[in-house]
């Protein structure tokens, strides 16, 4: 709302301040007029139109965010003799208002990069899988704005897992299948690169179990704007068109406190859900913890046994009231996940974006996490990958790799630093791990130093005093197997408490006959290490990334791989 201060008198300022806190201004976004169930194309077009209108409206000057929307009344003008302006008031009115987008207050958890480990000393490597892809769309936002992202914003595994790969489907009773491929390491030709791939079973949309969804939407002041709350509304409208009659949606909002904006409603009543979204406005502080508790309470109230029970959180993560620390949120979400309700965290905004908090919530809450930088990304996450985003086929999925010291001198896991587990956690069913949704794929790379290769990256220690150090040629200490490594996976059914196991042995032909998928994914891994300025990037450079990615484009129907090449080319021009 455009506001012109009509007088410079102090009493007028006091009147305005009073009205600012006591009045209400309602901004509305044009509602969808058609009450029928729309086609996918009609909904996408209509959402796009509404989004463009919101962006255009946002170009006009607006007052700074407040706890309530406000409506101004023309103040009464008094004589200049009655009052004089203070210096402080003049300074306040002259100070520029900084938008959240221009702030430099984004937060990321620090990443301590995985080091090489000697296979004879540490033959086991154990970690939780990660299907999140938020880091990729976030770095795209940075590069498209003409800057490189901070190193800690780069989680290499999330860059790799943003893309789909042609892994074979599970065929037996297990909902997940393991595959593996070994080739030459692109940034160090003396080393080998092992790609581990997981594929979750696909389920046709019509065959997905009934969903009990709670949209948990941040409507605090920091969410005001076209790339924040308006983009949230547009994103969720795309999801709404996928709902069936047996699905249900409730809406919970939070600012200074939390409340229910829409009781659980059948997916057949799409117009009612859209109208509830259109009524939402931004203003106030951010009581994220209270919102999470209320959302889980409502999800539990409408729990569907054998169904898909999930909270979908939409926020910039800038919590500042109640439970707001990373540690407090971790404790809160660990308690809530015991209810059997899953979590999807969708991040929005920039400048004040708190990636660290959303990462914690997704990792500790049986959840997944995506960053929505535009409407196309919302369509990818909530429409194209709907089943994988909202319906889990396996939970607490862990991987444990055993390396054969007869063939492996040392190894290094690329990425997954925040997902590392103790070796004994693999068989401990009380330890939480990641979920896999319908159709999801997960990729992990190990950089492997073969026995006999030159190597110094792991550092040196003095010989042990109380143990006999075997000579390097004493291979009789190890198995005579020709296997390079063995992959073990454990998982639970979505409503189960006991893990099941799968196992795959891997050999190395010492050739480089790898697939296009392998080449492309390894280019993404190299890109991540360059952006992180990794100590282990070897002879990697942006030209190698671009050439290798182009050599692995394959059937790029959606254009995501070609977009990656363009981003790598742009990043080369922005190189630090």
C-alpha positions as a printed NumPy array, in Angstrom:
array([[  0.   ,   0.   ,   0.   ],
       [  1.454,   3.359,  -0.979],
       [  1.618,   5.768,   1.946],
       [  2.547,   9.45 ,   1.775],
       [  3.273,  11.244,   5.013],
       [  1.241,  14.446,   4.619],
       [  2.843,  16.404,   7.401],
       [  6.138,  16.675,   9.152],
       [  4.594,  17.578,  12.456],
       [  5.378,  15.353,  15.402],
       [  1.765,  14.899,  16.451],
       [  0.978,  13.637,  12.97 ],
       [  3.769,  11.102,  13.324],
       [  2.277,   9.944,  16.623],
       [ -1.137,   9.51 ,  14.986],
       [  0.435,   7.463,  12.211],
       [  2.311,   5.304,  14.727],
       [ -0.948,   4.641,  16.562],
       [ -2.797,   3.719,  13.405],
       [  0.15 ,   1.596,  12.229],
       [ -0.29 ,  -0.79 ,  15.154],
       [ -4.08 ,  -0.673,  15.384],
       [ -5.458,  -0.904,  11.868],
       [ -5.721,  -3.643,   9.3  ],
       [ -5.026,  -3.566,   5.605],
       [ -6.016,  -6.482,   3.424],
       [ -4.186,  -7.248,   0.239],
       [ -5.767,  -9.899,  -1.905],
       [ -4.584, -11.942,  -4.812],
       [ -7.155, -12.579,  -7.515],
       [ -9.007, -15.8  ,  -6.738],
       [ -9.45 , -18.63 ,  -9.187],
       [-12.946, -18.232, -10.596],
       [-13.497, -21.679, -11.963],
       [-14.949, -23.987,  -9.314],
       [-14.548, -27.114, -11.401],
       [-11.569, -29.469, -11.288],
       [ -9.074, -27.967, -13.738],
       [ -6.673, -29.758, -16.043],
       [ -2.935, -29.719, -15.314],
       [ -2.344, -27.231, -18.126],
       [ -5.122, -24.907, -16.979],
       [ -3.874, -24.868, -13.392],
       [ -0.243, -24.252, -14.383],
       [ -1.283, -21.417, -16.727],
       [ -3.602, -19.857, -14.143],
       [ -1.018, -20.126, -11.357],
       [  1.6  , -18.599, -13.634],
       [ -0.735, -15.666, -14.428],
       [ -1.473, -15.047, -10.744],
       [  2.216, -15.256,  -9.911],
       [  3.099, -12.701, -12.599],
       [  0.413, -10.339, -11.254],
       [  1.891, -10.684,  -7.755],
       [  5.386,  -9.938,  -9.072],
       [  4.12 ,  -6.834, -10.876],
       [  2.27 ,  -5.627,  -7.769],
       [  5.393,  -6.091,  -5.686],
       [  7.323,  -3.657,  -7.904],
       [  5.395,  -0.771,  -6.302],
       [  6.862,   0.736,  -3.093],
       [  5.51 ,  -0.874,   0.066],
       [  5.791,  -0.133,   3.789],
       [  8.24 ,  -2.113,   5.927],
       [  6.946,  -5.45 ,   7.295],
       [  4.922,  -5.333,  10.518],
       [  2.938,  -7.66 ,  12.73 ],
       [ -0.318,  -6.613,  11.125],
       [ -1.367,  -5.246,   7.777],
       [ -2.3  ,  -1.589,   8.156],
       [ -4.708,   0.957,   6.795],
       [ -3.759,   4.612,   7.089],
       [ -6.147,   7.527,   7.701],
       [ -5.098,  11.074,   6.8  ],
       [ -3.764,  12.67 ,  10.007],
       [ -4.954,  15.981,  11.39 ],
       [ -2.501,  18.796,  10.627],
       [ -1.473,  20.939,  13.592],
       [  0.366,  24.245,  13.696],
       [  4.149,  24.363,  13.59 ],
       [  4.222,  26.187,  16.877],
       [  2.88 ,  23.16 ,  18.743],
       [  5.778,  20.809,  18.241],
       [  9.152,  20.465,  16.562],
       [ 10.637,  17.315,  15.048],
       [ 13.42 ,  15.63 ,  16.963],
       [ 16.759,  14.853,  15.348],
       [ 16.156,  11.156,  15.955],
       [ 12.838,  11.257,  14.119],
       [ 14.426,  13.02 ,  11.149],
       [ 17.206,  10.412,  11.02 ],
       [ 14.679,   7.553,  11.205],
       [ 12.627,   8.916,   8.333],
       [ 15.72 ,   9.476,   6.18 ],
       [ 17.155,   5.979,   6.736],
       [ 16.738,   3.596,   3.766],
       [ 14.642,   0.468,   4.285],
       [ 16.704,  -2.647,   3.521],
       [ 14.776,  -5.495,   1.937],
       [ 15.328,  -9.057,   3.146],
       [ 16.671,  -9.958,  -0.311],
       [ 19.531,  -7.488,   0.116],
       [ 20.572,  -8.752,   3.546],
       [ 23.761, -10.766,   4.052],
       [ 22.405, -12.961,   6.814],
       [ 22.087, -16.4  ,   5.243],
       [ 23.16 , -19.314,   7.435],
       [ 24.707, -22.651,   6.448],
       [ 26.072, -25.438,   8.587],
       [ 29.857, -25.735,   8.264],
       [ 31.043, -28.673,   6.17 ],
       [ 34.243, -30.492,   7.146],
       [ 35.155, -32.377,   3.993],
       [ 35.709, -36.138,   4.195],
       [ 39.37 , -37.185,   4.122],
       [ 41.012, -40.286,   2.713],
       [ 41.118, -43.302,   5.007],
       [ 43.415, -46.312,   4.766],
       [ 41.416, -49.433,   4.008],
       [ 43.549, -51.621,   6.289],
       [ 42.869, -49.314,   9.26 ],
       [ 39.24 , -48.421,   8.545],
       [ 37.755, -50.978,   6.138],
       [ 34.152, -49.892,   6.84 ],
       [ 32.419, -46.695,   5.725],
       [ 28.877, -46.107,   7.034],
       [ 26.4  , -43.319,   6.301],
       [ 22.739, -42.451,   5.895],
       [ 21.379, -41.888,   2.394],
       [ 20.285, -38.388,   1.359],
       [ 17.654, -37.635,  -1.293],
       [ 17.683, -33.871,  -0.722],
       [ 18.553, -31.584,  -3.62 ],
       [ 18.191, -28.132,  -2.031],
       [ 21.869, -27.258,  -2.438],
       [ 21.658, -27.447,  -6.242],
       [ 18.708, -25.098,  -6.768],
       [ 20.213, -22.763,  -4.163],
       [ 23.551, -22.562,  -5.999],
       [ 21.599, -21.966,  -9.227],
       [ 19.996, -18.957,  -7.543],
       [ 23.443, -17.579,  -6.636],
       [ 24.951, -18.113, -10.084],
       [ 21.915, -16.627, -11.838],
       [ 22.418, -13.52 ,  -9.657],
       [ 26.023, -13.275, -10.826],
       [ 27.873, -14.631,  -7.795],
       [ 29.335, -17.886,  -6.567],
       [ 27.728, -19.464,  -3.495],
       [ 29.621, -19.693,  -0.186],
       [ 31.543, -22.951,   0.167],
       [ 29.352, -24.249,   3.011],
       [ 26.246, -23.844,   0.811],
       [ 27.653, -26.63 ,  -1.379],
       [ 26.693, -30.16 ,  -0.361],
       [ 28.126, -32.174,  -3.229],
       [ 25.836, -35.17 ,  -2.741],
       [ 22.794, -32.907,  -3.181],
       [ 24.165, -31.563,  -6.448],
       [ 24.593, -35.11 ,  -7.74 ],
       [ 21.184, -36.277,  -6.477],
       [ 19.337, -33.396,  -8.135],
       [ 19.472, -35.397, -11.368],
       [ 17.782, -38.649, -12.37 ],
       [ 19.841, -41.597, -13.599],
       [ 18.937, -44.734, -15.486],
       [ 19.223, -47.205, -12.619],
       [ 17.377, -50.509, -12.963],
       [ 14.105, -50.917, -11.062],
       [ 13.688, -53.243,  -8.072],
       [ 12.059, -56.488,  -9.147],
       [ 11.787, -58.52 ,  -5.952],
       [ 10.113, -57.841,  -2.633],
       [ 12.613, -55.152,  -1.648],
       [ 11.544, -51.559,  -2.5  ],
       [ 15.148, -50.553,  -3.286],
       [ 17.787, -51.945,  -5.671],
       [ 21.575, -51.422,  -5.562],
       [ 23.804, -50.983,  -8.606],
       [ 27.475, -50.05 ,  -8.978],
       [ 29.944, -48.916, -11.615],
       [ 33.736, -48.367, -11.52 ],
       [ 35.83 , -46.163, -13.798],
       [ 38.805, -43.82 , -13.931],
       [ 38.653, -40.81 , -11.609],
       [ 38.347, -37.733, -13.883],
       [ 40.407, -35.43 , -11.627],
       [ 43.153, -37.993, -10.848],
       [ 43.716, -40.63 , -13.516],
       [ 45.755, -42.87 , -11.171],
       [ 42.742, -43.339,  -8.914],
       [ 39.462, -45.161,  -9.438],
       [ 35.959, -43.743,  -8.991],
       [ 33.179, -45.996,  -7.675],
       [ 29.572, -44.966,  -8.254],
       [ 26.92 , -46.553,  -6.025],
       [ 23.351, -46.158,  -7.236],
       [ 20.055, -46.867,  -5.464],
       [ 16.672, -46.94 ,  -7.136],
       [ 13.356, -46.982,  -5.254],
       [ 10.353, -48.68 ,  -6.788],
       [  8.011, -46.473,  -8.773],
       [  4.302, -46.277,  -7.994],
       [  1.752, -44.876, -10.425],
       [  0.035, -41.768,  -9.061],
       [ -3.4  , -43.388,  -9.037],
       [ -2.043, -46.258,  -6.942],
       [ -0.462, -44.12 ,  -4.225],
       [ -2.099, -44.575,  -0.794],
       [ -4.402, -41.844,   0.492],
       [ -2.552, -38.741,   1.704],
       [ -3.104, -36.76 ,   4.878],
       [ -1.183, -33.537,   4.236],
       [ -0.716, -30.479,   6.414],
       [  0.621, -27.368,   4.683],
       [  2.649, -25.552,   7.344],
       [  3.187, -22.038,   5.97 ],
       [  5.377, -19.277,   7.368],
       [  3.41 , -15.988,   7.095],
       [  5.802, -13.859,   9.157],
       [  6.987, -10.466,   7.931],
       [ 10.121, -11.866,   6.298],
       [  7.948, -13.948,   3.956],
       [  6.42 , -10.908,   2.261],
       [  7.109, -10.649,  -1.48 ],
       [  6.777, -12.393,  -4.841],
       [  9.69 , -14.811,  -4.271],
       [  8.438, -15.726,  -0.823],
       [  4.794, -16.089,   0.248],
       [  3.411, -15.46 ,  -3.247],
       [  5.69 , -18.16 ,  -4.659],
       [  4.598, -20.477,  -1.821],
       [  0.955, -20.   ,  -2.838],
       [  1.735, -20.608,  -6.497],
       [  3.807, -23.714,  -5.65 ],
       [  1.119, -25.331,  -3.506],
       [ -1.572, -24.657,  -6.103],
       [  0.393, -26.883,  -8.468],
       [  0.377, -29.668,  -5.878],
       [ -3.344, -29.215,  -5.22 ],
       [ -4.178, -30.265,  -8.768],
       [ -2.662, -33.708,  -8.044],
       [ -4.987, -34.345,  -5.098],
       [ -7.663, -37.031,  -5.276],
       [-10.933, -37.266,  -3.392],
       [ -9.402, -39.627,  -0.833],
       [ -6.565, -37.182,  -0.091],
       [ -6.948, -34.523,   2.584],
       [ -5.241, -31.165,   3.209],
       [ -5.159, -28.886,   6.257],
       [ -3.373, -25.532,   6.406],
       [ -1.496, -24.28 ,   9.469],
       [  0.138, -20.849,   9.489],
       [  2.538, -19.221,  11.906],
       [  3.947, -15.761,  12.521],
       [  4.089, -14.483,  16.105],
       [  1.932, -17.509,  16.99 ],
       [  0.461, -20.513,  15.161],
       [ -3.09 , -21.165,  13.985],
       [ -5.174, -23.368,  11.719],
       [ -6.173, -21.562,   8.514],
       [ -8.036, -24.524,   6.99 ],
       [ -9.338, -27.674,   8.701],
       [ -8.581, -30.979,   7.028],
       [-10.397, -30.821,   3.69 ],
       [-10.999, -33.396,   0.942],
       [ -8.796, -33.145,  -2.129],
       [-11.952, -32.979,  -4.243],
       [-12.65 , -29.484,  -2.852],
       [ -9.735, -27.872,  -4.654],
       [-11.362, -24.46 ,  -4.902],
       [-11.786, -24.197,  -1.13 ],
       [ -8.107, -25.035,  -0.586],
       [ -7.004, -22.473,  -3.187],
       [ -9.166, -19.775,  -1.624],
       [ -7.66 , -20.493,   1.803],
       [ -4.184, -19.984,   0.301],
       [ -5.219, -16.73 ,  -1.375],
       [ -6.327, -15.29 ,   1.979],
       [ -2.828, -15.572,   3.487],
       [ -0.812, -12.403,   4.165],
       [  2.642, -11.847,   5.642],
       [  3.394,  -9.953,   8.847],
       [  4.887, -10.429,  12.313],
       [  7.657, -12.461,  13.939],
       [  8.392, -16.152,  13.359],
       [  7.319, -18.798,  15.896],
       [  8.429, -21.771,  13.778],
       [  8.584, -24.238,  16.675],
       [  4.968, -23.564,  17.666],
       [  3.903, -23.993,  14.058],
       [  5.642, -27.364,  13.787],
       [  3.977, -28.63 ,  16.971],
       [  0.509, -27.568,  15.828],
       [  0.997, -29.031,  12.349],
       [  2.   , -32.422,  13.744],
       [ -0.926, -32.307,  16.17 ],
       [ -3.382, -31.757,  13.314],
       [ -1.685, -34.405,  11.158],
       [ -1.985, -36.876,  14.042],
       [ -5.662, -35.96 ,  14.516],
       [ -6.375, -36.864,  10.872],
       [ -3.895, -39.766,  10.684],
       [ -4.615, -42.299,   7.911],
       [ -3.454, -45.774,   8.864],
       [ -1.464, -47.237,   5.981],
       [ -1.602, -43.868,   4.234],
       [  0.833, -41.06 ,   3.545],
       [  0.863, -38.74 ,   6.564],
       [  3.099, -35.735,   5.98 ],
       [  3.712, -32.123,   7.009],
       [  4.883, -29.84 ,   4.17 ],
       [  6.766, -26.881,   5.652],
       [  7.187, -23.725,   3.515],
       [  9.523, -21.111,   5.043],
       [ 12.718, -19.083,   4.782],
       [ 13.8  , -20.736,   8.039],
       [ 14.233, -17.405,   9.827],
       [ 12.718, -18.561,  13.148],
       [ 13.05 , -15.999,  15.954],
       [ 10.321, -16.752,  18.526],
       [ 10.118, -19.754,  20.858],
       [ 12.121, -22.836,  19.8  ],
       [ 14.469, -21.384,  17.196],
       [ 18.011, -22.719,  17.693],
       [ 19.288, -25.61 ,  15.568],
       [ 19.669, -27.733,  18.698],
       [ 16.171, -26.908,  19.946],
       [ 14.616, -27.652,  16.553],
       [ 16.517, -30.93 ,  16.331],
       [ 15.169, -32.065,  19.696],
       [ 11.651, -30.944,  18.755],
       [ 11.552, -32.729,  15.398],
       [ 13.133, -35.916,  16.777],
       [ 10.242, -36.136,  19.213],
       [  7.61 , -35.437,  16.541],
       [  8.92 , -38.024,  14.069],
       [  7.978, -40.815,  16.487],
       [  4.362, -40.211,  15.47 ],
       [  4.917, -41.855,  12.068],
       [  4.367, -38.529,  10.311],
       [  6.935, -37.555,   7.66 ],
       [  8.221, -34.091,   6.765],
       [  8.92 , -32.224,   3.542],
       [ 10.749, -28.903,   3.973],
       [ 10.514, -26.369,   1.128],
       [ 12.821, -23.357,   1.391],
       [ 12.043, -19.914,  -0.058],
       [ 13.658, -16.477,  -0.146],
       [ 17.171, -15.093,   0.029],
       [ 19.271, -12.696,   2.038],
       [ 17.976, -13.916,   5.41 ],
       [ 17.645, -17.56 ,   4.32 ],
       [ 18.424, -20.112,   7.062],
       [ 19.417, -23.26 ,   5.187],
       [ 21.013, -24.654,   8.342],
       [ 17.675, -24.925,  10.144],
       [ 15.836, -26.587,   7.251],
       [ 18.665, -29.074,   6.792],
       [ 18.406, -30.074,  10.459],
       [ 14.622, -30.453,  10.273],
       [ 14.77 , -32.636,   7.157],
       [ 17.626, -34.83 ,   8.388],
       [ 16.205, -35.419,  11.861],
       [ 12.507, -35.558,  10.976],
       [ 12.202, -38.469,   8.518],
       [ 12.08 , -35.85 ,   5.815],
       [ 13.304, -34.426,   2.545],
       [ 14.324, -30.896,   1.654],
       [ 14.149, -28.791,  -1.517],
       [ 14.844, -25.123,  -2.221],
       [ 12.27 , -23.446,  -4.475],
       [ 13.927, -20.633,  -6.436],
       [ 11.243, -20.356,  -9.129],
       [  7.913, -21.811, -10.263],
       [  9.639, -24.313, -12.557],
       [ 11.442, -25.84 ,  -9.576],
       [  8.126, -26.028,  -7.716],
       [  6.661, -27.918, -10.679],
       [  9.623, -30.348, -10.65 ],
       [  9.374, -31.059,  -6.929],
       [  5.594, -31.038,  -6.416],
       [  4.285, -32.269,  -9.785],
       [  6.899, -34.186, -11.83 ],
       [  8.397, -35.849,  -8.725],
       [  5.225, -35.806,  -6.639],
       [  5.396, -39.465,  -5.576],
       [  9.047, -39.261,  -4.511],
       [  8.492, -36.002,  -2.643],
       [  5.449, -36.977,  -0.601],
       [  5.329, -40.795,  -0.392],
       [  8.078, -42.859,   1.287],
       [  8.641, -46.489,   0.266],
       [ 11.551, -47.043,   2.68 ],
       [ 12.819, -45.249,   5.772],
       [ 16.003, -45.3  ,   7.851],
       [ 18.014, -46.298,   4.781],
       [ 21.711, -46.798,   5.602],
       [ 24.707, -47.853,   3.561],
       [ 27.835, -49.632,   4.774],
       [ 30.706, -50.298,   2.385],
       [ 33.467, -52.771,   3.23 ],
       [ 36.689, -52.207,   1.268],
       [ 39.074, -55.057,   0.463],
       [ 42.577, -53.949,   1.631],
       [ 44.118, -56.395,  -0.832],
       [ 43.009, -54.089,  -3.668],
       [ 42.199, -50.764,  -1.971],
       [ 44.95 , -48.727,  -0.349],
       [ 42.715, -45.798,   0.632],
       [ 39.292, -44.362,  -0.102],
       [ 37.256, -41.183,   0.361],
       [ 33.479, -40.67 ,   0.393],
       [ 32.537, -37.602,  -1.665],
       [ 29.906, -35.598,   0.207],
       [ 27.451, -36.873,   2.848],
       [ 29.494, -35.177,   5.596],
       [ 26.384, -34.473,   7.675],
       [ 25.106, -38.033,   7.184],
       [ 28.046, -40.022,   8.524],
       [ 27.29 , -42.798,  11.015],
       [ 29.375, -44.942,  13.326],
       [ 29.996, -48.425,  11.955],
       [ 27.953, -49.991,  14.767],
       [ 24.969, -47.736,  13.885],
       [ 24.355, -49.8  ,  10.768],
       [ 22.867, -52.664,  12.791],
       [ 21.213, -50.428,  15.382],
       [ 17.519, -50.04 ,  14.527],
       [ 17.161, -47.138,  16.942],
       [ 19.427, -44.949,  14.788],
       [ 17.607, -42.62 ,  12.414],
       [ 18.556, -42.356,   8.732],
       [ 17.14 , -41.001,   5.469],
       [ 13.958, -41.961,   3.644],
       [ 13.461, -42.872,  -0.009],
       [ 10.313, -41.837,  -1.846],
       [  8.627, -43.629,  -4.726],
       [ 10.894, -43.491,  -7.795],
       [ 13.737, -41.741,  -5.969],
       [ 17.325, -42.473,  -6.937],
       [ 20.383, -41.918,  -4.75 ],
       [ 23.998, -41.742,  -5.91 ],
       [ 27.208, -41.878,  -3.876],
       [ 30.79 , -41.676,  -5.149],
       [ 33.93 , -43.076,  -3.559],
       [ 37.349, -41.987,  -4.757],
       [ 39.555, -45.088,  -4.414],
       [ 43.332, -45.338,  -4.357],
       [ 44.346, -48.78 ,  -5.716],
       [ 47.118, -50.731,  -4.032],
       [ 50.392, -49.745,  -5.714],
       [ 49.299, -46.209,  -6.699],
       [ 51.238, -43.16 ,  -5.528],
       [ 49.489, -41.683,  -2.525],
       [ 50.222, -39.194,   0.235],
       [ 46.884, -37.452,   0.978],
       [ 46.048, -39.409,   4.13 ],
       [ 49.114, -38.172,   5.997],
       [ 51.654, -40.209,   7.917],
       [ 51.853, -41.43 ,  11.509],
       [ 54.713, -42.993,  13.431],
       [ 54.915, -46.796,  13.615],
       [ 52.867, -48.227,  16.472],
       [ 54.82 , -49.324,  19.553],
       [ 52.551, -52.078,  20.868],
       [ 51.407, -53.61 ,  17.572],
       [ 53.267, -55.412,  14.832],
       [ 53.109, -53.391,  11.615],
       [ 52.744, -55.854,   8.72 ],
       [ 54.921, -55.318,   5.674],
       [ 53.143, -53.958,   2.606],
       [ 53.696, -57.223,   0.683],
       [ 52.093, -59.463,   3.331],
       [ 48.804, -59.943,   1.457],
       [ 48.179, -63.257,   3.185],
       [ 46.705, -61.159,   6.008],
       [ 43.749, -60.39 ,   3.747],
       [ 41.197, -62.445,   1.866],
       [ 42.231, -63.692,  -1.556],
       [ 38.952, -62.426,  -3.015],
       [ 39.089, -60.44 ,  -6.273],
       [ 36.279, -58.18 ,  -5.021],
       [ 37.029, -54.482,  -4.664],
       [ 34.333, -53.856,  -2.081],
       [ 30.941, -54.992,  -0.798],
       [ 27.909, -52.732,  -0.494],
       [ 25.441, -53.445,   2.299],
       [ 22.127, -51.606,   2.618],
       [ 19.533, -51.766,   5.361],
       [ 16.078, -50.193,   5.391],
       [ 12.72 , -50.328,   7.167],
       [  9.24 , -50.373,   5.727],
       [  7.571, -46.936,   6.163],
       [  5.511, -48.261,   9.101],
       [  8.06 , -50.828,  10.297],
       [ 10.54 , -50.96 ,  13.177],
       [ 12.887, -53.747,  12.05 ],
       [ 15.507, -53.373,   9.319],
       [ 15.941, -55.602,   6.288],
       [ 19.25 , -55.985,   4.449],
       [ 20.477, -56.111,   0.843],
       [ 24.051, -56.804,  -0.283],
       [ 26.078, -56.428,  -3.51 ],
       [ 29.743, -57.314,  -4.178],
       [ 31.697, -55.161,  -6.653],
       [ 34.767, -56.021,  -8.747],
       [ 36.977, -53.717, -10.823],
       [ 37.996, -54.556, -14.391],
       [ 40.504, -51.639, -14.331],
       [ 38.877, -50.397, -17.548],
       [ 36.984, -47.162, -18.164],
       [ 33.936, -48.426, -20.046],
       [ 31.472, -46.367, -18.042],
       [ 27.999, -45.112, -18.897],
       [ 26.971, -41.605, -19.889],
       [ 25.226, -41.328, -16.511],
       [ 28.547, -42.073, -14.78 ],
       [ 30.327, -39.381, -16.787],
       [ 27.665, -36.752, -16.14 ],
       [ 27.387, -37.508, -12.409],
       [ 31.181, -37.425, -12.019],
       [ 31.201, -34.009, -13.762],
       [ 28.71 , -32.769, -11.157],
       [ 30.897, -34.186,  -8.368],
       [ 33.925, -32.386,  -9.83 ],
       [ 31.899, -29.159, -10.074],
       [ 30.965, -29.39 ,  -6.393],
       [ 34.588, -29.843,  -5.365],
       [ 35.641, -26.831,  -7.424],
       [ 32.963, -24.629,  -5.836],
       [ 34.048, -25.839,  -2.401],
       [ 37.709, -25.235,  -3.328],
       [ 38.334, -28.771,  -2.122],
       [ 41.783, -29.947,  -1.054],
       [ 41.059, -33.099,  -3.056],
       [ 40.027, -31.59 ,  -6.403],
       [ 43.253, -32.798,  -8.05 ],
       [ 43.594, -31.403, -11.57 ],
       [ 39.889, -30.532, -11.872],
       [ 38.874, -27.347, -13.675],
       [ 35.698, -25.89 , -15.137],
       [ 36.653, -26.814, -18.709],
       [ 36.895, -30.489, -17.693],
       [ 33.537, -30.26 , -15.926],
       [ 31.853, -28.799, -19.015],
       [ 33.426, -31.284, -21.46 ],
       [ 32.632, -34.302, -19.279],
       [ 29.043, -33.162, -18.68 ],
       [ 28.481, -32.641, -22.413],
       [ 29.759, -36.161, -22.977],
       [ 27.078, -37.479, -20.614],
       [ 23.981, -35.492, -21.613],
       [ 22.133, -38.589, -22.832],
       [ 18.351, -38.384, -23.123],
       [ 17.923, -35.028, -21.419],
       [ 14.162, -34.73 , -21.967],
       [ 13.59 , -32.064, -19.292],
       [ 16.737, -30.102, -20.117],
       [ 18.165, -30.265, -16.582],
       [ 21.584, -31.524, -17.709],
       [ 21.933, -28.823, -20.363],
       [ 21.01 , -26.283, -17.715],
       [ 23.866, -27.656, -15.596],
       [ 26.308, -27.086, -18.468],
       [ 25.128, -23.469, -18.737],
       [ 25.584, -22.989, -14.976],
       [ 29.101, -24.462, -15.137],
       [ 29.951, -22.1  , -17.995],
       [ 28.64 , -19.148, -15.974],
       [ 30.533, -20.271, -12.861],
       [ 33.739, -20.383, -14.906],
       [ 33.29 , -16.68 , -15.63 ],
       [ 32.694, -15.976, -11.943],
       [ 35.67 , -18.04 , -10.759],
       [ 37.178, -16.711,  -7.527]])
